[in-house]
Amino acid sequence: MEVCWQIQSPTSLRPGFQQKGRLKINTFIGFLPRPIYSLASLESQYNTNGFVHKITASADFSRKKQGRMSASGPKSSSPRGFGRRTTVGSAQKRTQKKNDEKDNNATSTVTDDGVGISKLPEAIANVQKQGSAVLDGSDQVDKRPTENDVLLEQKLKAERENLRRKEIEALAEETLARGDRMFVYPLIAKPDEDIEVFLNRTLSTLSNEPDILIMGAFNDWRWKSFSRRLEKTELPGDWLSCLLHIPKEAYKMDFVFFNGQSVYDNNDSKDFCVEIKGGMDRVEFENFLLEEKWREQEKLAKEEAERERQEEEKRRIEARKAAIEADREQAKVETQKRREMLQPALQKAVISAENVWYIEPKDFKAGDRVKIYYNKSSGPLAYANEIWIHGGFNNWVDGLSMVEKLVDAEVKADSKSGDWCFAEVIVPVSALVIDWVFADGPPKEAFLYDNNSLQDFHALVPLRTPEELYWSEEESLMFRKLQEERRLKEEAMRVKMEKTARLKAETKERTLKKFLLSQKDVVYTEPLEIQAGRPVTVLYNPSNTVLNGKPEVWFRGSFNRWTHRLGPLPPQKMEAADDGSSHVKTSAKVPLDAYMMDFVFSEKEDGGVFDNRYGLDYHLPVVGGIAKEPPLHVVHIAVEMAPIAKVGGLGDVVTSLSRAVQELNHNVDIIFPKYDCIKYNHVKDLQFNRSYHWGETEIKVWHGKVEGVSVYFLDPQNGMFQRGCVYGCADDAGRFGFFCHAALEFLLQGGFHPDILHCHDWSSAPVSWLFKDQYTHYGLIKTRVVFTIHNLEFGAGAIGRAMTFADKATTVSRTYAKEVAGNSVISPHLYKFHGIVNGIDPDIWDPYNDNFIPLPYTSENVVEGKRAAKEELQNRLGLKNADLPLVGIITRLTHQKGIHLIKHAIWRTLERNGQVVLLGSAPDPRIQNDFVNLANQLHSTHGDRARLVLTYDEPLSHLIYAGADFILVPSIFEPCGLTQLIAMRYGAVPVVRKTGGLYDTVFDVDHDKDRAQAQVLEPNGFSFDGADAPGVDYALNRAISAWYDGREWFNSLCKTVMEQDWSWNRPALEYIELYHSARK
């Protein structure tokens, strides 16, 4: 509540202000220095408009803040933001210099005609008379100040101060007459100017206090607080005052008076306040604060980045020190190994072997050119047509380093009689011993050797380096070698990591842009990327919505998911777009603290028919703002999770979706059974968390990280999950029902309050009804349940019940959602049922960082990368190493996957002179045996072009994706399918049947250009409709023909599919929207 005081101008002054107007100053000839400008300002200063002024009193700040600002006076003589000025009649002495400074640096604006204004013309006349000067007959004016000028300036200053004093005295008298105790001068306070605050101590609750201070701040106590001591004035009565400076951002000044301790005059607990005119209003100040906060955040971000850089540099230096020590230690170890290995050679080494070999000259050193003579008649090479020396040094430390053909030699001495020949070689630089054998040919061509009866030949270097010095130098060389190897390795790793991060960021940015553009047929913005603090135009096409044909379209919007502090925007009537399209448009200013723009459309200003995107509303992200979206807390309750306990695609989704949502700065936990078959090597930091009881059993809880996601493992001590498997037990329904109830109990007893519970398929479907029946009213009030159907073929009853109780439900593709919409367990709930295509984890499936393929590649070198992978695949599986089209099939062998179409496709590929590789197994033994027989037949008749690997082999699957030209997925039904998505990630072109998620992700190069364009994509594969042989042939023939007939075009298609983003980037955004919709 605000209480307004009206301070009236003194009645004695009113008659004197009936005549108003600017005073006329006559033109004169003469010298008048700068004070002439003071006349104009003086006239303006006293040409005022009335003394009526509002002083309001508002929030009882003093009661709440008195402990915060109880200082007895300012910390310095001139607090920041407030100028100094001599108060009227102050008893405290001030130097003339300080007075002059105040007059020059501060102005006071009076907004009514004041006392003494009648003397202004006289003052001006005096100025004219005293300031006149006679020109010396030239056009030049003498601008040098004279003594009269100085006297004139002093007189004007004294006159101004006199007029000001009389105005203040009149105000004090009138204020006292009304029984009020305070006033301010000037009456109209303006930003970036001074104001003097007066208090009559006698009328105040501080009447007995010797010292009185003013404590306050601006703009509802939110800006630039202050505390100043009031000083005695020479006004009649017990008046105190102080001078304050109003900051340029102020729209209101709030203050109280106090004794420096605990006694206050706070206007009867309402505080005093003065409105500031001509500056910011509240909204502008809010925006100013946001800008200040923005700048502060940027400053803090830079400081944090610098701290992180310094910390990283510190870690790098420490790591470098550790690496140097490790390399030094390794150099010692390696050198010692070499030394030990060389000892036998040193012991065996001689200068010559009589009548077998010798060296000339006898005294040689490393680096010298020497001749090694050999008597070929002394050994097994006596009848060889040619003889070669294969040599090295220091017990073959660097392998072969000397290879020469021997030539015949003439020997003078009888002692060297025989069939001698020699080779001229250079002794290796680091040699202590040279090692060699003789052979009947060069390396890789020799058949017969003389290797000194398996001992090899070893000769000491006579003038060798002293051994200790040699090994010291070897250790230094080894250290430098290790250092260089490490440097090259680290540099390669750094370059690769930077490129991976860049590619990931570019893909994310490209996906967001395509996500925004994909809605262009209904709504988009200009600019496409909405910037905080800037205007945005929203364009809407009602012809594609429920508002088609409506005469008017109204825009209703807000920010930050309808929670912005400024509330919703007023409804705006949209007008026709300028481009002549069927779009209509409107504009809005985006606040600086916006992170999301929200809107719906209606046919009338007051409502009527709405387009609210089927209850989800339209939400577009805002970039560059100072506020970030508050994180959601999402808890998945699931029974599969890759890679620790994966059975099918459900496990991939749980892990990858969790990671993607977490990367969007939300908090994610997974509650999971602690099976005895978990692959614990993929669990980081596993440790006991707590224990609780439910269902007459103790449940131990363990916590760890899987792929960076927080996981709580529930381990009931009744042995339910100690079965060595995930599924396959007769009591699976009971086991998982128990788990779901135990998970909810864990949340309740642990004090968790998640925003979203996300459960999956029949196995965790009980979460939805157990939560609504038993836990909604026990502390989990704000939680909402989202249920995802991965495959309706299993557990339809449980799925139907979960659909009833879930707040929102999804399935794994839009087309599959349509295909199952008529199912009796789905159809009653279509209003909350949505299809969202699954994604793949780009970190797991990444040909640029894949250790299972021979050559890392991106879309830039996809041809080279896939060629290397195809050669490796052919070699590994024993296929013909030839440039042929290769069709890959990676699948579970079930009827759902179209096994009859797979068999036909294999034979059809072979007929077209292609190669085919199948990787997969069948849970049904009959189907498995059928494919074993087929494999035997194919391997015997087409062994160079067909290979069936009837098992699960993760590394081989990576190589097939990379080496195959095509990946075939002929499923009879496919809720989503990940195979075709992984294939495209590796540049393999998908050949699929049009069903479920296959239809949503593969766009035929001949028939789906428009459908792809609507998704801001390019065609990316080959597809067919039927479930028979002609259907497969239609797609497969076109694919293989394209490979044969247009290789350049086909290579560009591989590049295109590889650049498309089928990760969780876009699905995660859609799930976030769904989570928020569930919470509405």
PDB file of C-alpha atoms in Angstrom, residues 125-350:
ATOM      1  CA  ALA A 125      20.461  44.339 -15.670  1.00  0.00           C
ATOM      2  CA  ASN A 126      23.365  44.624 -13.289  1.00  0.00           C
ATOM      3  CA  VAL A 127      25.168  41.915 -15.167  1.00  0.00           C
ATOM      4  CA  GLN A 128      24.601  43.760 -18.432  1.00  0.00           C
ATOM      5  CA  LYS A 129      25.823  47.035 -16.981  1.00  0.00           C
ATOM      6  CA  GLN A 130      28.886  45.599 -15.292  1.00  0.00           C
ATOM      7  CA  GLY A 131      29.736  43.221 -18.072  1.00  0.00           C
ATOM      8  CA  SER A 132      29.640  45.764 -20.913  1.00  0.00           C
ATOM      9  CA  ALA A 133      32.925  46.628 -22.596  1.00  0.00           C
ATOM     10  CA  VAL A 134      33.967  48.870 -25.430  1.00  0.00           C
ATOM     11  CA  LEU A 135      35.424  47.308 -28.513  1.00  0.00           C
ATOM     12  CA  ASP A 136      38.822  48.638 -29.527  1.00  0.00           C
ATOM     13  CA  GLY A 137      37.633  49.362 -33.077  1.00  0.00           C
ATOM     14  CA  SER A 138      38.713  46.009 -34.418  1.00  0.00           C
ATOM     15  CA  ASP A 139      36.668  42.833 -34.994  1.00  0.00           C
ATOM     16  CA  GLN A 140      38.548  41.056 -32.238  1.00  0.00           C
ATOM     17  CA  VAL A 141      37.218  40.846 -28.687  1.00  0.00           C
ATOM     18  CA  ASP A 142      39.587  40.760 -25.777  1.00  0.00           C
ATOM     19  CA  LYS A 143      38.675  37.506 -24.054  1.00  0.00           C
ATOM     20  CA  ARG A 144      41.037  37.854 -21.157  1.00  0.00           C
ATOM     21  CA  PRO A 145      39.144  37.858 -17.814  1.00  0.00           C
ATOM     22  CA  THR A 146      39.264  41.072 -15.824  1.00  0.00           C
ATOM     23  CA  GLU A 147      38.838  41.746 -12.144  1.00  0.00           C
ATOM     24  CA  ASN A 148      35.290  42.892 -12.876  1.00  0.00           C
ATOM     25  CA  ASP A 149      34.544  39.534 -14.480  1.00  0.00           C
ATOM     26  CA  VAL A 150      35.596  37.711 -11.349  1.00  0.00           C
ATOM     27  CA  LEU A 151      33.554  40.036  -9.167  1.00  0.00           C
ATOM     28  CA  LEU A 152      30.543  39.558 -11.440  1.00  0.00           C
ATOM     29  CA  GLU A 153      30.813  35.789 -11.197  1.00  0.00           C
ATOM     30  CA  GLN A 154      30.988  35.915  -7.420  1.00  0.00           C
ATOM     31  CA  LYS A 155      27.992  38.220  -7.296  1.00  0.00           C
ATOM     32  CA  LEU A 156      25.915  35.909  -9.498  1.00  0.00           C
ATOM     33  CA  LYS A 157      26.845  32.949  -7.348  1.00  0.00           C
ATOM     34  CA  ALA A 158      25.853  34.763  -4.187  1.00  0.00           C
ATOM     35  CA  GLU A 159      22.563  35.826  -5.766  1.00  0.00           C
ATOM     36  CA  ARG A 160      21.759  32.275  -6.804  1.00  0.00           C
ATOM     37  CA  GLU A 161      22.501  30.939  -3.348  1.00  0.00           C
ATOM     38  CA  ASN A 162      20.391  33.680  -1.812  1.00  0.00           C
ATOM     39  CA  LEU A 163      17.413  32.843  -4.027  1.00  0.00           C
ATOM     40  CA  ARG A 164      17.818  29.132  -3.283  1.00  0.00           C
ATOM     41  CA  ARG A 165      17.966  29.773   0.478  1.00  0.00           C
ATOM     42  CA  LYS A 166      14.762  31.820   0.435  1.00  0.00           C
ATOM     43  CA  GLU A 167      12.911  29.106  -1.499  1.00  0.00           C
ATOM     44  CA  ILE A 168      14.020  26.466   1.007  1.00  0.00           C
ATOM     45  CA  GLU A 169      13.071  28.694   3.960  1.00  0.00           C
ATOM     46  CA  ALA A 170       9.587  29.140   2.487  1.00  0.00           C
ATOM     47  CA  LEU A 171       9.250  25.383   1.976  1.00  0.00           C
ATOM     48  CA  ALA A 172      10.370  24.696   5.550  1.00  0.00           C
ATOM     49  CA  GLU A 173       7.868  27.196   6.921  1.00  0.00           C
ATOM     50  CA  GLU A 174       4.977  25.756   4.905  1.00  0.00           C
ATOM     51  CA  THR A 175       5.934  22.148   5.757  1.00  0.00           C
ATOM     52  CA  LEU A 176       6.050  22.967   9.445  1.00  0.00           C
ATOM     53  CA  ALA A 177       2.701  24.763   9.226  1.00  0.00           C
ATOM     54  CA  ARG A 178       1.098  21.601   7.873  1.00  0.00           C
ATOM     55  CA  GLY A 179       2.594  19.530  10.673  1.00  0.00           C
ATOM     56  CA  ASP A 180       4.831  17.581   8.314  1.00  0.00           C
ATOM     57  CA  ARG A 181       8.387  16.794   9.278  1.00  0.00           C
ATOM     58  CA  MET A 182      10.290  16.390   6.030  1.00  0.00           C
ATOM     59  CA  PHE A 183      10.596  17.781   2.526  1.00  0.00           C
ATOM     60  CA  VAL A 184      13.031  17.622  -0.358  1.00  0.00           C
ATOM     61  CA  TYR A 185      14.555  20.266  -2.571  1.00  0.00           C
ATOM     62  CA  PRO A 186      14.091  20.611  -5.507  1.00  0.00           C
ATOM     63  CA  LEU A 187      10.529  19.404  -5.388  1.00  0.00           C
ATOM     64  CA  ILE A 188      10.714  17.530  -8.710  1.00  0.00           C
ATOM     65  CA  ALA A 189      13.512  15.024  -8.404  1.00  0.00           C
ATOM     66  CA  LYS A 190      15.224  14.047 -11.637  1.00  0.00           C
ATOM     67  CA  PRO A 191      17.731  11.330 -12.522  1.00  0.00           C
ATOM     68  CA  ASP A 192      21.436  12.153 -12.405  1.00  0.00           C
ATOM     69  CA  GLU A 193      20.829  15.309 -10.335  1.00  0.00           C
ATOM     70  CA  ASP A 194      21.239  16.250  -6.684  1.00  0.00           C
ATOM     71  CA  ILE A 195      18.474  16.384  -4.110  1.00  0.00           C
ATOM     72  CA  GLU A 196      18.575  17.706  -0.573  1.00  0.00           C
ATOM     73  CA  VAL A 197      16.505  15.961   2.097  1.00  0.00           C
ATOM     74  CA  PHE A 198      15.314  17.964   5.131  1.00  0.00           C
ATOM     75  CA  LEU A 199      14.013  16.544   8.422  1.00  0.00           C
ATOM     76  CA  ASN A 200      12.607  18.401  11.381  1.00  0.00           C
ATOM     77  CA  ARG A 201      13.996  16.565  14.372  1.00  0.00           C
ATOM     78  CA  THR A 202      11.435  18.015  16.765  1.00  0.00           C
ATOM     79  CA  LEU A 203       8.507  16.404  14.913  1.00  0.00           C
ATOM     80  CA  SER A 204      10.322  13.115  14.375  1.00  0.00           C
ATOM     81  CA  THR A 205      10.414  10.031  16.551  1.00  0.00           C
ATOM     82  CA  LEU A 206      14.142  10.786  16.713  1.00  0.00           C
ATOM     83  CA  SER A 207      13.630  14.062  18.565  1.00  0.00           C
ATOM     84  CA  ASN A 208      15.882  13.018  21.436  1.00  0.00           C
ATOM     85  CA  GLU A 209      18.681  11.622  19.294  1.00  0.00           C
ATOM     86  CA  PRO A 210      21.874  13.655  18.950  1.00  0.00           C
ATOM     87  CA  ASP A 211      22.847  11.986  15.685  1.00  0.00           C
ATOM     88  CA  ILE A 212      20.445  11.226  12.866  1.00  0.00           C
ATOM     89  CA  LEU A 213      21.240   9.393   9.663  1.00  0.00           C
ATOM     90  CA  ILE A 214      19.306   8.725   6.517  1.00  0.00           C
ATOM     91  CA  MET A 215      19.371   5.194   5.156  1.00  0.00           C
ATOM     92  CA  GLY A 216      17.849   4.292   1.830  1.00  0.00           C
ATOM     93  CA  ALA A 217      18.085   2.955  -1.667  1.00  0.00           C
ATOM     94  CA  PHE A 218      16.395   3.467  -4.977  1.00  0.00           C
ATOM     95  CA  ASN A 219      13.689   1.661  -6.901  1.00  0.00           C
ATOM     96  CA  ASP A 220      11.937  -0.189  -4.109  1.00  0.00           C
ATOM     97  CA  TRP A 221      15.166  -0.714  -2.190  1.00  0.00           C
ATOM     98  CA  ARG A 222      16.755  -2.617  -5.077  1.00  0.00           C
ATOM     99  CA  TRP A 223      19.358  -0.186  -6.377  1.00  0.00           C
ATOM    100  CA  LYS A 224      22.344   1.600  -4.871  1.00  0.00           C
ATOM    101  CA  SER A 225      21.795   1.713  -1.147  1.00  0.00           C
ATOM    102  CA  PHE A 226      23.141   4.641   0.880  1.00  0.00           C
ATOM    103  CA  SER A 227      23.588   5.841   4.451  1.00  0.00           C
ATOM    104  CA  ARG A 228      24.484   9.469   5.231  1.00  0.00           C
ATOM    105  CA  ARG A 229      24.610  11.624   8.352  1.00  0.00           C
ATOM    106  CA  LEU A 230      22.229  14.602   8.520  1.00  0.00           C
ATOM    107  CA  GLU A 231      23.720  17.928   9.528  1.00  0.00           C
ATOM    108  CA  LYS A 232      22.237  20.949  11.328  1.00  0.00           C
ATOM    109  CA  THR A 233      21.000  23.753   9.088  1.00  0.00           C
ATOM    110  CA  GLU A 234      20.510  27.471   9.815  1.00  0.00           C
ATOM    111  CA  LEU A 235      16.809  27.236   9.033  1.00  0.00           C
ATOM    112  CA  PRO A 236      14.479  28.362  11.798  1.00  0.00           C
ATOM    113  CA  GLY A 237      13.555  25.345  13.893  1.00  0.00           C
ATOM    114  CA  ASP A 238      15.381  22.066  14.386  1.00  0.00           C
ATOM    115  CA  TRP A 239      15.951  21.250  10.724  1.00  0.00           C
ATOM    116  CA  LEU A 240      18.617  18.795   9.586  1.00  0.00           C
ATOM    117  CA  SER A 241      19.577  17.982   6.019  1.00  0.00           C
ATOM    118  CA  CYS A 242      21.907  16.054   3.728  1.00  0.00           C
ATOM    119  CA  LEU A 243      22.638  16.133   0.029  1.00  0.00           C
ATOM    120  CA  LEU A 244      22.192  13.024  -2.137  1.00  0.00           C
ATOM    121  CA  HIS A 245      22.788  12.315  -5.783  1.00  0.00           C
ATOM    122  CA  ILE A 246      20.084  10.509  -7.733  1.00  0.00           C
ATOM    123  CA  PRO A 247      21.446   7.840 -10.084  1.00  0.00           C
ATOM    124  CA  LYS A 248      20.313   7.967 -13.701  1.00  0.00           C
ATOM    125  CA  GLU A 249      18.572   4.588 -13.366  1.00  0.00           C
ATOM    126  CA  ALA A 250      16.242   5.720 -10.539  1.00  0.00           C
ATOM    127  CA  TYR A 251      12.468   6.028 -10.731  1.00  0.00           C
ATOM    128  CA  LYS A 252      11.947   6.206  -6.959  1.00  0.00           C
ATOM    129  CA  MET A 253      13.969   6.945  -3.827  1.00  0.00           C
ATOM    130  CA  ASP A 254      13.107   4.987  -0.661  1.00  0.00           C
ATOM    131  CA  PHE A 255      14.487   5.941   2.738  1.00  0.00           C
ATOM    132  CA  VAL A 256      14.087   6.054   6.501  1.00  0.00           C
ATOM    133  CA  PHE A 257      15.808   8.033   9.283  1.00  0.00           C
ATOM    134  CA  PHE A 258      17.538   6.402  12.229  1.00  0.00           C
ATOM    135  CA  ASN A 259      19.986   7.058  15.006  1.00  0.00           C
ATOM    136  CA  GLY A 260      22.680   4.772  13.648  1.00  0.00           C
ATOM    137  CA  GLN A 261      21.510   1.954  15.889  1.00  0.00           C
ATOM    138  CA  SER A 262      17.992   0.686  16.422  1.00  0.00           C
ATOM    139  CA  VAL A 263      15.712   3.717  16.687  1.00  0.00           C
ATOM    140  CA  TYR A 264      13.910   4.604  13.445  1.00  0.00           C
ATOM    141  CA  ASP A 265      11.579   7.137  11.941  1.00  0.00           C
ATOM    142  CA  ASN A 266      10.143   5.011   9.157  1.00  0.00           C
ATOM    143  CA  ASN A 267       6.930   6.900   8.450  1.00  0.00           C
ATOM    144  CA  ASP A 268       4.811   4.698  10.650  1.00  0.00           C
ATOM    145  CA  SER A 269       6.363   1.510   9.172  1.00  0.00           C
ATOM    146  CA  LYS A 270       5.585   2.593   5.627  1.00  0.00           C
ATOM    147  CA  ASP A 271       8.993   4.147   4.839  1.00  0.00           C
ATOM    148  CA  PHE A 272       9.463   7.400   2.958  1.00  0.00           C
ATOM    149  CA  CYS A 273       9.764   7.576  -0.802  1.00  0.00           C
ATOM    150  CA  VAL A 274      10.167  10.219  -3.481  1.00  0.00           C
ATOM    151  CA  GLU A 275       9.195   9.666  -7.080  1.00  0.00           C
ATOM    152  CA  ILE A 276      11.844  10.444  -9.698  1.00  0.00           C
ATOM    153  CA  LYS A 277      10.524  12.125 -12.843  1.00  0.00           C
ATOM    154  CA  GLY A 278      11.825  11.947 -16.380  1.00  0.00           C
ATOM    155  CA  GLY A 279      13.880   8.786 -16.075  1.00  0.00           C
ATOM    156  CA  MET A 280      13.292   5.052 -16.266  1.00  0.00           C
ATOM    157  CA  ASP A 281       9.989   3.482 -15.391  1.00  0.00           C
ATOM    158  CA  ARG A 282       9.676   0.178 -13.562  1.00  0.00           C
ATOM    159  CA  VAL A 283       9.733  -1.961 -16.719  1.00  0.00           C
ATOM    160  CA  GLU A 284      12.743  -0.136 -18.127  1.00  0.00           C
ATOM    161  CA  PHE A 285      14.521  -0.585 -14.831  1.00  0.00           C
ATOM    162  CA  GLU A 286      13.717  -4.309 -14.841  1.00  0.00           C
ATOM    163  CA  ASN A 287      15.271  -4.544 -18.293  1.00  0.00           C
ATOM    164  CA  PHE A 288      18.234  -2.521 -17.089  1.00  0.00           C
ATOM    165  CA  LEU A 289      18.719  -4.945 -14.186  1.00  0.00           C
ATOM    166  CA  LEU A 290      18.554  -7.829 -16.617  1.00  0.00           C
ATOM    167  CA  GLU A 291      21.218  -6.204 -18.753  1.00  0.00           C
ATOM    168  CA  GLU A 292      23.343  -5.670 -15.677  1.00  0.00           C
ATOM    169  CA  LYS A 293      22.811  -9.277 -14.689  1.00  0.00           C
ATOM    170  CA  TRP A 294      23.683 -10.335 -18.215  1.00  0.00           C
ATOM    171  CA  ARG A 295      26.916  -8.378 -18.119  1.00  0.00           C
ATOM    172  CA  GLU A 296      27.687  -9.791 -14.701  1.00  0.00           C
ATOM    173  CA  GLN A 297      27.032 -13.316 -15.942  1.00  0.00           C
ATOM    174  CA  GLU A 298      29.268 -12.721 -18.933  1.00  0.00           C
ATOM    175  CA  LYS A 299      31.965 -11.419 -16.627  1.00  0.00           C
ATOM    176  CA  LEU A 300      31.576 -14.398 -14.315  1.00  0.00           C
ATOM    177  CA  ALA A 301      31.553 -16.762 -17.288  1.00  0.00           C
ATOM    178  CA  LYS A 302      34.795 -15.268 -18.551  1.00  0.00           C
ATOM    179  CA  GLU A 303      36.314 -15.495 -15.093  1.00  0.00           C
ATOM    180  CA  GLU A 304      35.126 -19.084 -14.754  1.00  0.00           C
ATOM    181  CA  ALA A 305      36.471 -19.911 -18.209  1.00  0.00           C
ATOM    182  CA  GLU A 306      39.793 -18.386 -17.236  1.00  0.00           C
ATOM    183  CA  ARG A 307      39.836 -20.365 -13.981  1.00  0.00           C
ATOM    184  CA  GLU A 308      39.033 -23.530 -15.883  1.00  0.00           C
ATOM    185  CA  ARG A 309      41.745 -22.709 -18.402  1.00  0.00           C
ATOM    186  CA  GLN A 310      44.242 -22.200 -15.601  1.00  0.00           C
ATOM    187  CA  GLU A 311      43.118 -25.389 -13.882  1.00  0.00           C
ATOM    188  CA  GLU A 312      43.364 -27.253 -17.163  1.00  0.00           C
ATOM    189  CA  GLU A 313      46.803 -25.794 -17.733  1.00  0.00           C
ATOM    190  CA  LYS A 314      47.774 -26.852 -14.229  1.00  0.00           C
ATOM    191  CA  ARG A 315      46.446 -30.364 -14.869  1.00  0.00           C
ATOM    192  CA  ARG A 316      48.242 -30.431 -18.210  1.00  0.00           C
ATOM    193  CA  ILE A 317      51.531 -29.413 -16.582  1.00  0.00           C
ATOM    194  CA  GLU A 318      51.106 -32.038 -13.847  1.00  0.00           C
ATOM    195  CA  ALA A 319      50.206 -34.660 -16.441  1.00  0.00           C
ATOM    196  CA  ARG A 320      53.194 -33.610 -18.495  1.00  0.00           C
ATOM    197  CA  LYS A 321      55.486 -33.982 -15.497  1.00  0.00           C
ATOM    198  CA  ALA A 322      54.040 -37.417 -14.771  1.00  0.00           C
ATOM    199  CA  ALA A 323      54.401 -38.402 -18.431  1.00  0.00           C
ATOM    200  CA  ILE A 324      58.033 -37.279 -18.485  1.00  0.00           C
ATOM    201  CA  GLU A 325      58.778 -39.334 -15.405  1.00  0.00           C
ATOM    202  CA  ALA A 326      56.952 -42.322 -16.887  1.00  0.00           C
ATOM    203  CA  ASP A 327      58.871 -42.012 -20.152  1.00  0.00           C
ATOM    204  CA  ARG A 328      62.146 -41.642 -18.271  1.00  0.00           C
ATOM    205  CA  GLU A 329      61.398 -44.767 -16.261  1.00  0.00           C
ATOM    206  CA  GLN A 330      60.340 -46.655 -19.362  1.00  0.00           C
ATOM    207  CA  ALA A 331      63.543 -45.558 -21.136  1.00  0.00           C
ATOM    208  CA  LYS A 332      65.559 -47.033 -18.252  1.00  0.00           C
ATOM    209  CA  VAL A 333      63.620 -50.301 -18.410  1.00  0.00           C
ATOM    210  CA  GLU A 334      63.879 -50.581 -22.194  1.00  0.00           C
ATOM    211  CA  THR A 335      67.578 -49.746 -22.146  1.00  0.00           C
ATOM    212  CA  GLN A 336      68.214 -52.341 -19.463  1.00  0.00           C
ATOM    213  CA  LYS A 337      66.348 -54.937 -21.536  1.00  0.00           C
ATOM    214  CA  ARG A 338      68.477 -54.119 -24.567  1.00  0.00           C
ATOM    215  CA  ARG A 339      71.612 -54.295 -22.468  1.00  0.00           C
ATOM    216  CA  GLU A 340      70.658 -57.721 -21.164  1.00  0.00           C
ATOM    217  CA  MET A 341      69.753 -58.904 -24.653  1.00  0.00           C
ATOM    218  CA  LEU A 342      73.096 -57.729 -25.997  1.00  0.00           C
ATOM    219  CA  GLN A 343      75.194 -59.568 -23.433  1.00  0.00           C
ATOM    220  CA  PRO A 344      75.031 -62.958 -25.186  1.00  0.00           C
ATOM    221  CA  ALA A 345      76.075 -61.350 -28.463  1.00  0.00           C
ATOM    222  CA  LEU A 346      78.977 -59.589 -26.765  1.00  0.00           C
ATOM    223  CA  GLN A 347      80.082 -62.849 -25.237  1.00  0.00           C
ATOM    224  CA  LYS A 348      79.914 -64.646 -28.589  1.00  0.00           C
ATOM    225  CA  ALA A 349      81.424 -61.825 -30.610  1.00  0.00           C
ATOM    226  CA  VAL A 350      84.951 -62.234 -31.974  1.00  0.00           C
TER     227      VAL A 350
END
